[in-house]
XYZ file of C-alpha atoms in Angstrom:
367
model
C 0.000 0.000 0.000
C 1.488 3.345 -1.038
C 0.149 6.746 -0.051
C -0.311 9.470 -2.618
C -1.367 13.066 -2.135
C -3.584 15.202 -4.313
C -3.535 18.811 -3.200
C -4.641 18.813 0.439
C -6.396 15.479 0.129
C -4.739 12.209 1.066
C -5.622 9.131 -0.941
C -4.340 5.586 -0.766
C -3.734 3.310 -3.737
C -3.620 -0.482 -3.770
C -1.505 -2.711 -5.958
C -3.526 -4.589 -8.552
C -2.678 -7.692 -10.502
C -3.539 -6.825 -14.123
C -3.683 -3.851 -16.473
C -7.413 -4.450 -16.891
C -7.830 -3.979 -13.126
C -6.320 -0.507 -13.547
C -9.022 0.446 -16.040
C -6.924 0.011 -19.185
C -9.095 -0.807 -22.218
C -8.982 -4.196 -23.914
C -7.119 -2.955 -27.015
C -4.242 -1.691 -24.895
C -4.344 -4.677 -22.534
C -3.817 -6.847 -25.614
C -0.937 -4.612 -26.708
C 0.666 -5.040 -23.281
C 0.276 -8.793 -23.600
C 1.926 -8.747 -27.015
C 4.909 -6.974 -25.444
C 5.060 -9.590 -22.699
C 3.796 -7.309 -19.926
C 1.653 -9.494 -17.693
C 1.484 -7.358 -14.545
C 1.818 -3.614 -13.970
C 4.830 -2.279 -12.103
C 4.502 -0.185 -8.948
C 4.563 3.154 -10.750
C 2.061 1.899 -13.327
C -0.279 0.652 -10.596
C -0.135 3.993 -8.803
C -0.176 6.416 -11.742
C -2.514 4.932 -14.345
C -5.801 5.078 -12.359
C -5.310 8.772 -11.534
C -4.230 9.582 -15.092
C -7.324 7.850 -16.478
C -9.426 10.080 -14.213
C -7.942 13.137 -15.913
C -5.729 14.287 -13.047
C -2.330 15.954 -13.281
C 0.507 13.829 -11.911
C 3.903 14.395 -10.395
C 5.701 11.109 -9.853
C 9.103 10.271 -8.446
C 10.136 7.092 -10.214
C 13.429 5.473 -11.012
C 14.703 4.422 -14.401
C 13.657 0.868 -15.230
C 10.435 1.164 -13.204
C 8.125 1.167 -16.237
C 7.271 4.853 -16.067
C 7.000 5.295 -19.852
C 4.005 2.962 -19.970
C 2.622 4.725 -16.882
C 2.006 7.837 -18.975
C 1.746 6.272 -22.441
C -1.200 3.969 -21.676
C -3.527 6.705 -20.298
C -2.638 8.998 -23.207
C -3.339 6.291 -25.792
C -6.627 5.384 -24.105
C -7.722 9.021 -24.202
C -6.648 9.176 -27.856
C -8.875 6.195 -28.667
C -11.838 8.105 -27.256
C -11.017 11.432 -28.961
C -8.789 10.722 -31.936
C -7.055 13.838 -33.281
C -3.590 14.940 -34.456
C -1.092 16.628 -32.137
C -2.829 15.037 -29.170
C 0.150 14.815 -26.801
C 3.706 16.058 -26.466
C 6.433 14.316 -24.460
C 9.601 16.233 -23.584
C 12.816 14.320 -22.927
C 16.299 15.553 -21.952
C 18.221 13.410 -24.461
C 17.848 12.279 -28.045
C 18.312 8.616 -27.183
C 15.628 8.673 -24.513
C 13.232 10.504 -26.858
C 13.689 7.803 -29.486
C 13.183 5.076 -26.887
C 9.956 6.694 -25.642
C 8.651 6.996 -29.206
C 9.435 3.332 -29.860
C 7.385 2.337 -26.822
C 4.451 4.509 -27.904
C 4.597 2.942 -31.369
C 4.754 -0.575 -29.944
C 1.710 0.032 -27.743
C -0.184 1.859 -30.485
C 0.703 -0.317 -33.467
C -2.735 -1.957 -33.560
C -4.606 1.364 -33.462
C -2.758 3.148 -36.268
C -0.739 5.469 -34.045
C 1.451 8.050 -35.784
C 4.375 9.347 -33.740
C 6.979 11.996 -34.602
C 10.398 12.435 -32.969
C 11.943 15.918 -32.919
C 15.561 15.870 -31.749
C 18.799 17.563 -32.683
C 21.442 15.931 -34.844
C 18.837 14.880 -37.427
C 17.929 16.603 -40.688
C 15.210 19.133 -39.890
C 13.513 18.731 -43.271
C 12.822 15.072 -42.489
C 11.162 16.220 -39.288
C 9.095 18.825 -41.151
C 7.865 16.048 -43.451
C 7.062 13.953 -40.373
C 5.026 16.813 -38.887
C 3.128 17.152 -42.161
C 1.716 13.668 -41.486
C -0.136 15.193 -38.510
C 1.166 12.764 -35.872
C -0.877 11.959 -32.795
C 2.145 11.981 -30.476
C 5.239 14.191 -30.551
C 8.315 13.167 -28.568
C 10.987 15.843 -28.509
C 13.930 17.465 -26.834
C 13.010 21.018 -25.764
C 15.510 22.836 -27.979
C 14.491 21.170 -31.227
C 10.777 21.426 -30.420
C 11.167 25.159 -29.836
C 13.019 25.471 -33.163
C 10.057 23.927 -34.994
C 7.500 25.982 -33.081
C 9.409 29.092 -34.125
C 10.393 28.266 -37.706
C 8.168 25.506 -39.139
C 5.257 27.085 -40.967
C 1.839 25.872 -39.876
C 3.100 23.872 -36.885
C 1.762 24.616 -33.425
C 0.761 22.825 -30.256
C -2.204 25.036 -29.471
C -4.574 22.058 -29.328
C -2.584 19.455 -27.420
C -4.398 17.686 -24.606
C -1.438 16.112 -22.787
C 2.051 17.317 -21.869
C 4.623 14.953 -20.344
C 7.884 16.121 -18.796
C 10.052 13.015 -18.478
C 13.236 13.041 -16.378
C 12.290 16.560 -15.305
C 15.254 16.931 -12.966
C 17.635 16.243 -15.850
C 15.719 18.571 -18.173
C 16.372 21.372 -15.713
C 19.959 20.350 -14.918
C 20.730 20.536 -18.647
C 19.660 24.184 -18.693
C 16.447 23.624 -20.639
C 14.565 25.840 -18.186
C 14.258 28.799 -20.587
C 13.173 26.553 -23.467
C 10.588 24.897 -21.224
C 9.199 28.265 -20.161
C 8.954 29.366 -23.809
C 7.148 26.142 -24.726
C 4.718 26.490 -21.818
C 3.749 29.944 -23.097
C 2.483 28.593 -26.439
C 0.560 25.494 -25.371
C -2.973 25.454 -23.924
C -3.430 25.914 -20.204
C -6.393 23.529 -20.404
C -4.441 20.290 -20.641
C -3.336 17.344 -18.544
C 0.293 17.425 -17.402
C 2.390 14.495 -16.178
C 5.757 15.252 -14.587
C 8.127 12.352 -13.934
C 11.416 12.790 -12.117
C 13.960 10.681 -10.264
C 14.515 13.415 -7.672
C 12.533 16.348 -6.300
C 14.878 19.313 -6.658
C 14.038 22.965 -6.028
C 13.901 23.527 -9.790
C 11.452 20.655 -10.212
C 9.259 22.109 -7.448
C 9.295 25.466 -9.232
C 8.376 23.807 -12.542
C 5.594 21.875 -10.822
C 4.041 25.085 -9.529
C 4.265 26.658 -12.989
C 2.677 23.936 -15.099
C 0.590 21.535 -12.972
C -2.822 22.089 -11.417
C -3.585 20.382 -8.111
C -1.523 17.322 -9.054
C -1.609 13.918 -7.443
C 1.850 13.309 -6.008
C 3.217 9.790 -6.192
C 6.471 8.488 -4.806
C 7.553 4.935 -5.469
C 11.258 5.564 -4.993
C 13.442 8.091 -3.249
C 16.660 9.879 -4.093
C 19.563 7.481 -4.601
C 17.319 4.441 -4.385
C 18.232 1.317 -6.271
C 16.190 -1.579 -7.542
C 15.796 -4.633 -5.322
C 18.051 -6.869 -7.438
C 21.000 -4.474 -7.542
C 24.302 -5.633 -6.017
C 27.020 -3.043 -5.614
C 30.755 -3.535 -5.083
C 33.399 -0.893 -4.504
C 37.050 -1.199 -5.565
C 39.364 1.497 -4.242
C 42.478 1.736 -6.405
C 45.097 4.389 -7.264
C 44.479 6.419 -10.399
C 47.528 4.977 -12.160
C 46.251 1.429 -11.675
C 42.684 1.917 -12.915
C 43.325 0.545 -16.402
C 45.017 -2.598 -15.063
C 42.269 -3.151 -12.524
C 39.594 -2.652 -15.181
C 41.188 -5.267 -17.451
C 41.509 -7.655 -14.508
C 37.803 -7.301 -13.692
C 36.763 -7.669 -17.352
C 38.775 -10.886 -17.621
C 36.859 -12.243 -14.618
C 33.489 -11.764 -16.354
C 34.017 -12.868 -19.983
C 30.976 -12.672 -22.240
C 29.024 -10.355 -19.934
C 27.176 -7.360 -21.345
C 29.035 -4.420 -19.812
C 28.527 -0.652 -19.744
C 31.512 1.452 -18.632
C 30.849 5.089 -17.695
C 33.567 7.702 -18.064
C 33.691 11.368 -17.121
C 34.670 12.795 -20.524
C 34.034 12.108 -24.197
C 37.779 11.750 -24.737
C 38.024 9.088 -22.015
C 35.151 7.071 -23.477
C 36.860 6.941 -26.874
C 40.357 6.286 -25.508
C 39.163 3.511 -23.211
C 37.283 1.746 -26.012
C 40.354 1.908 -28.263
C 42.554 0.499 -25.488
C 40.151 -2.376 -24.866
C 39.953 -3.162 -28.587
C 43.750 -3.345 -28.763
C 43.648 -5.842 -25.891
C 41.189 -8.056 -27.772
C 37.887 -6.969 -26.218
C 34.780 -6.268 -28.325
C 34.274 -2.633 -27.314
C 32.597 0.438 -28.808
C 31.990 3.919 -27.423
C 29.199 6.489 -27.354
C 29.353 10.116 -26.262
C 27.760 13.497 -26.844
C 30.290 14.609 -29.471
C 29.225 11.915 -31.938
C 26.615 12.550 -34.613
C 23.134 11.254 -33.887
C 23.420 8.514 -36.519
C 26.711 7.255 -35.068
C 25.370 7.342 -31.516
C 22.282 5.352 -32.477
C 24.385 2.951 -34.535
C 26.691 2.246 -31.598
C 23.795 1.904 -29.177
C 21.886 -0.459 -31.473
C 24.990 -2.571 -32.051
C 25.370 -2.979 -28.293
C 21.657 -3.710 -27.794
C 21.766 -6.379 -30.508
C 24.883 -7.909 -28.879
C 27.121 -7.115 -31.823
C 29.650 -6.293 -29.113
C 29.553 -6.839 -25.369
C 31.279 -3.709 -24.013
C 30.269 -0.082 -24.491
C 32.090 2.877 -22.965
C 29.966 5.974 -22.579
C 29.539 9.343 -20.965
C 26.372 10.308 -19.099
C 24.564 10.651 -22.451
C 23.381 7.089 -21.764
C 23.207 7.203 -17.983
C 19.665 8.411 -17.390
C 16.391 7.139 -18.685
C 17.559 4.514 -21.134
C 16.218 1.025 -20.500
C 18.768 -1.292 -22.091
C 17.810 -4.922 -21.675
C 20.330 -7.660 -20.960
C 23.086 -5.614 -19.315
C 24.934 -7.655 -16.692
C 27.450 -5.202 -15.283
C 27.869 -1.431 -15.039
C 31.304 -0.031 -14.246
C 31.870 3.548 -13.121
C 35.392 4.068 -14.412
C 35.385 7.615 -13.009
C 33.676 8.953 -9.913
C 30.023 9.299 -10.987
C 28.539 12.783 -10.869
C 25.140 11.280 -10.027
C 23.668 7.977 -8.985
C 22.521 5.848 -11.920
C 19.027 5.433 -10.510
C 17.167 2.256 -11.249
C 19.703 0.367 -13.319
C 19.120 -3.354 -12.948
C 22.798 -4.255 -13.076
C 25.704 -5.228 -10.846
C 27.743 -2.083 -10.260
C 31.499 -1.751 -9.781
C 32.640 1.712 -8.690
C 36.277 2.413 -9.536
C 37.694 4.948 -7.099
C 41.315 5.722 -6.487
C 41.640 7.466 -3.159
C 42.864 4.337 -1.300
C 44.595 1.096 -2.191
C 43.095 -2.333 -1.491
C 46.215 -4.546 -1.380
C 44.381 -7.750 -2.348
C 43.021 -6.140 -5.536
C 46.347 -4.562 -6.491
C 48.264 -7.785 -5.789
C 45.842 -9.694 -8.017
C 46.307 -7.183 -10.817
C 50.103 -7.297 -10.547
C 50.124 -11.092 -10.520
C 47.811 -11.345 -13.515
C 49.990 -8.909 -15.472
C 53.236 -10.648 -14.578
C 54.467 -7.757 -12.417
């Protein structure tokens, strides 16, 4: 049983066993079944009933909790009842997450003829203009590119949208999208439903909540720095000069595992991948300095298990739900907690030496 608050009122929600129990219509229940979703997650159980009642939501939910379906299913059900173009807009902090959200909308809406458009940077704008000309039902966008189209694309507006979703709101604001968000809020209808999802409740998120939500139901199924139940974390404290050796030692202990390695800089992600390739590992890299096509190509190659190691900056650290990952390694001190990742985590830190780890590395390298 999890308590939720709506304005001054206190309400209590119960877990249910099926999507139908939540009030989801049969067409979408069947779509969930096709995707292999048998039972709703916690955030879905808590959010969907309120969303179906037409209430604004603010939900604290971790990555991997199923939050995309928590807002996608109510929006699609409302669309079935009142089918029209430019019905909903979802704002995401990163291109990769926007594409992932759109893919989930399309998977859920494939049987009902859903048309979805993705507006992100790094992609030819004319292709996006053509996509908008198809009058999509759902727009998934990063704030900067959406604002570009609202300003420059003739005939395009969001003055009739019924739903606005702010996904990963804390990251949206950390990435200095606040001005773009304010400009977007000025040109969309005040009479709309708004869903705000965030991993943390920062002061900026509270300010945004006051600006764009009306008497929202507040849900909290995770707290700051929470991790999923299956997560096991290990910490290796090693000197900076020994990080590469220790990394190789650990990788040799887990051959064949699907591994994500997070680095602090774009340069480090590339250099580390090249080093691992030279040592015989199947490694690729992804960072914010790559073109969108190259980033998606690298990400899709990793998802399809064309290689088993990917080195990346925080471009992939929030929001992405990558199935099949066994291990996450923080090669540098992480700037934030990777909330909700369902992986084993090894944190490489170099302030102290653990003699047993260093001795093992030296022995394995013949030192």
